[in-house]
Amino acid sequence: MGTSNSKTTAANASASKGPEVAAKLKLTTAIDTLPGMSRARANRYTKLGLRTVQDLLFLFPRDYERPAPAAKVDELREGEPASMLGAITDTEIVSRTPGKSVFGAVVENESGSIRILFFNQAFRAEQLTLGRRVIISGTPKLSGLRWEFVHPKVTILDETETLPEPRMMAIYPLTEGVKHSELRNLAETYLPLATDLPEVMPESLRSAAAERLREKGIQVFGNLPSIDESLRQLHLPDNEISMLTARTRLVFQELFVMQLALAMKRRRSTTNLHAPPLPSTAMIDARITNRLPFTLTGDQRLAIDEIRADMSRQFPMNRLLQGDVGSGKTVVAVYAMMLTVAGGHQAVLMAPTEVLARQHFKTMTEMLEGSRVRIGLLCGSLSAADRRDVFAKTASGEIDLLIGTQALLYGGIEFHQLGLCVVDEQHKFGVNQRVQLRTGGLDPHSLVMSATPIPRSIAMTMFGDVELSTIREKPPGRGKINTYLSHDGWKDRWWAFVRERLGEGRQAFVVAPRVSAVVSDDDESETEDVSSVETVYEDLCNGPLADYRVGLLHGKMSNDEKQAIMQAFAAGRTQVLVSTTVIEVGINIPNATVMTIMGGQQFGLAQLHQLRGRVARGSHAGHVCVFTDGERSPDENERLKVFEQTDDGFELAEADFRLRGPGDLLGRKQSGMPPMRIADLNRDVEVLVVARAMAQEIIDEDPELESEDFAALREQMMRRYGKRMNLGDAA
Ligand code: ADP
Ligand code: MG
């Protein structure tokens, strides 16, 4: 088969080749068996993960080259890309010297003439002969009085051909060693096979979706195109709008298939899983609320009411409670746990660190003093005997509330009758950490809490099978948090400020990113590492905080040591706590109002915000100062600026998502969700909203997607999500 250089002849060839191609080749044909495909080329495709013709068609362009409009000579501007149609009216071989050959030609049209030049492309002399009609594209340069294009792109036109519409040209993602033009040609050649693809979105569905998308203000031109037309418009777009509409169809499809799976999963969990109903009467509600040491905020009350409704049903609650640091999530969990105990069942709470588990144990013990509720604690540092005791009492039902760390997950602890499972600071565990516990009965209700607010699109995807409660309001009487990004020469003033606060009886945190200084291999001397917690501790004790009681805390200490140090700080015996991020999660010390963060550029935005959440938990204003070491990259700078400017966790989460994408934020890998192939959760959130609503409506009507119209859709959904979401295997 004739390979061709110019686009026009390639198009002609593929038009006549089309039916023939379709007869011999299939979507599943391996790329290395395609006509004209050498071993070496095929290998390059394999490296890109492309094995079959279908893979090629589903390699979505990442962008398009948009041709510069054809220009008239007097419209040319130095350095601005332009295209021009004209005929060759003069040619000149300026030099023939091999390795130094120069060929020039003049291209002329009604508006004037320009000169084109090629170095070491001797073949141009044969290609660009007198009278040839060409389109040249490139960047013009004024040379004397004449415009010159050096090495422009040249398209040769037939004698009779009129100027073709300038075409957008696909640019593909990472194509190591494979030319974009080659991919475009292959797509063009094999696109006729796309008609063999099953259409998973019936016409009626596509037109309904198009309507709904337009209502949301998304640009959709006409109906959403069929799958083969969509692929054609992506690889060889007619124009911008048809390309965008095709893209929207594929984005919608990708999100819609996911949302169907999620809707089916949500629905099945209400029919196939059984939990103990734990209704709350007005009396139980009053009894629990009276035990709480303060009046609930409006948002806390709302979350509690949502939880009460969920827990009164006979299928498991599956709820995520999100609220900024310090918004008061613990008390909501305490409510749910007390409701469980009132209903004669056990509740368990899992925290990511022992320090936090112990803090919860203490808070709850205090709140429930004088009641009949029995509380247990299970964490890694228990003695074997204590551990056995907790196991036995949990199994017999003598413990009502069990609080612990991941230690809960190991050793096969067995419950008498577990009714509720709470996971605190769930973002620390990874997204889908569903706690698997031997419950002694039905499936327990589940409440997970997160202080990293979840951007809207993530809530609808990775958490798409979960109900969401949100606490936005802070408890009343909270001091304001002031955040400062330090500048050179501030250190002395800052430490003086810290000393003043300590003098008023407040306490302070100092946070450093690493435990110990980096020790170089060759000698004993430590490299200067200003942001190790040990160095910071030494420097402060020998410098600005020499007259104060300073404690040191980091993850490499034993649990007993950590415990003792936390207690000393909580009781006010130490005034300053120098620590790594072990204090990041959940620690509640209202008297600590000042925080210094060293090496701030090494922390992520969410982490900085968590850290900041440790101060201003009481009525005094909080102060956070971030120091950085070395030069800040533009990224780091932007992150720190955002951090300085807002202390709204929701705003920060959206900003973080914008700056870093969803992968980093919540660990997509852990979520078990497949990567999106074309949808962009940042950009396509409105499409997602429509896809979600429509998926829910369809599942409400046809819970198992049994209608003949949806057979192909169901198959695709099962193939992609069946295993991942436990919906069953693909047929
Ligand atoms: P987080 O949401 O970060 O887990 P906590 O539950 O630790 O927050 O609560 C932070 C602080 O706010 C605690 O000291 C808690 O006692 C207090 N608090 C929570 N709710 C209220 C409220 N409604 N009124 C007053 N203080 C509250
Ligand atoms: Mg908390």
PDB file of C-alpha atoms in Angstrom, residues 381 387 499 502-503 532 555 624 636 678 720:
ATOM      1  CA  SER A 381       1.426  -0.616  73.672  1.00  0.00           C
ATOM      2  CA  ARG A 387      -4.865  -6.945  75.744  1.00  0.00           C
ATOM      3  CA  ARG A 499       8.005  34.652  74.777  1.00  0.00           C
ATOM      4  CA  LEU A 502       4.328  32.279  77.178  1.00  0.00           C
ATOM      5  CA  GLY A 503       4.610  35.043  79.755  1.00  0.00           C
ATOM      6  CA  SER A 532      15.255  18.548  61.872  1.00  0.00           C
ATOM      7  CA  GLY A 555       7.593   9.397  66.195  1.00  0.00           C
ATOM      8  CA  VAL A 624       0.955  30.586  63.336  1.00  0.00           C
ATOM      9  CA  GLU A 636       5.878  26.166  47.158  1.00  0.00           C
ATOM     10  CA  ILE A 678     -10.713  11.413  29.428  1.00  0.00           C
ATOM     11  CA  ARG A 720     -14.949  -1.618  34.674  1.00  0.00           C
TER      12      ARG A 720
END
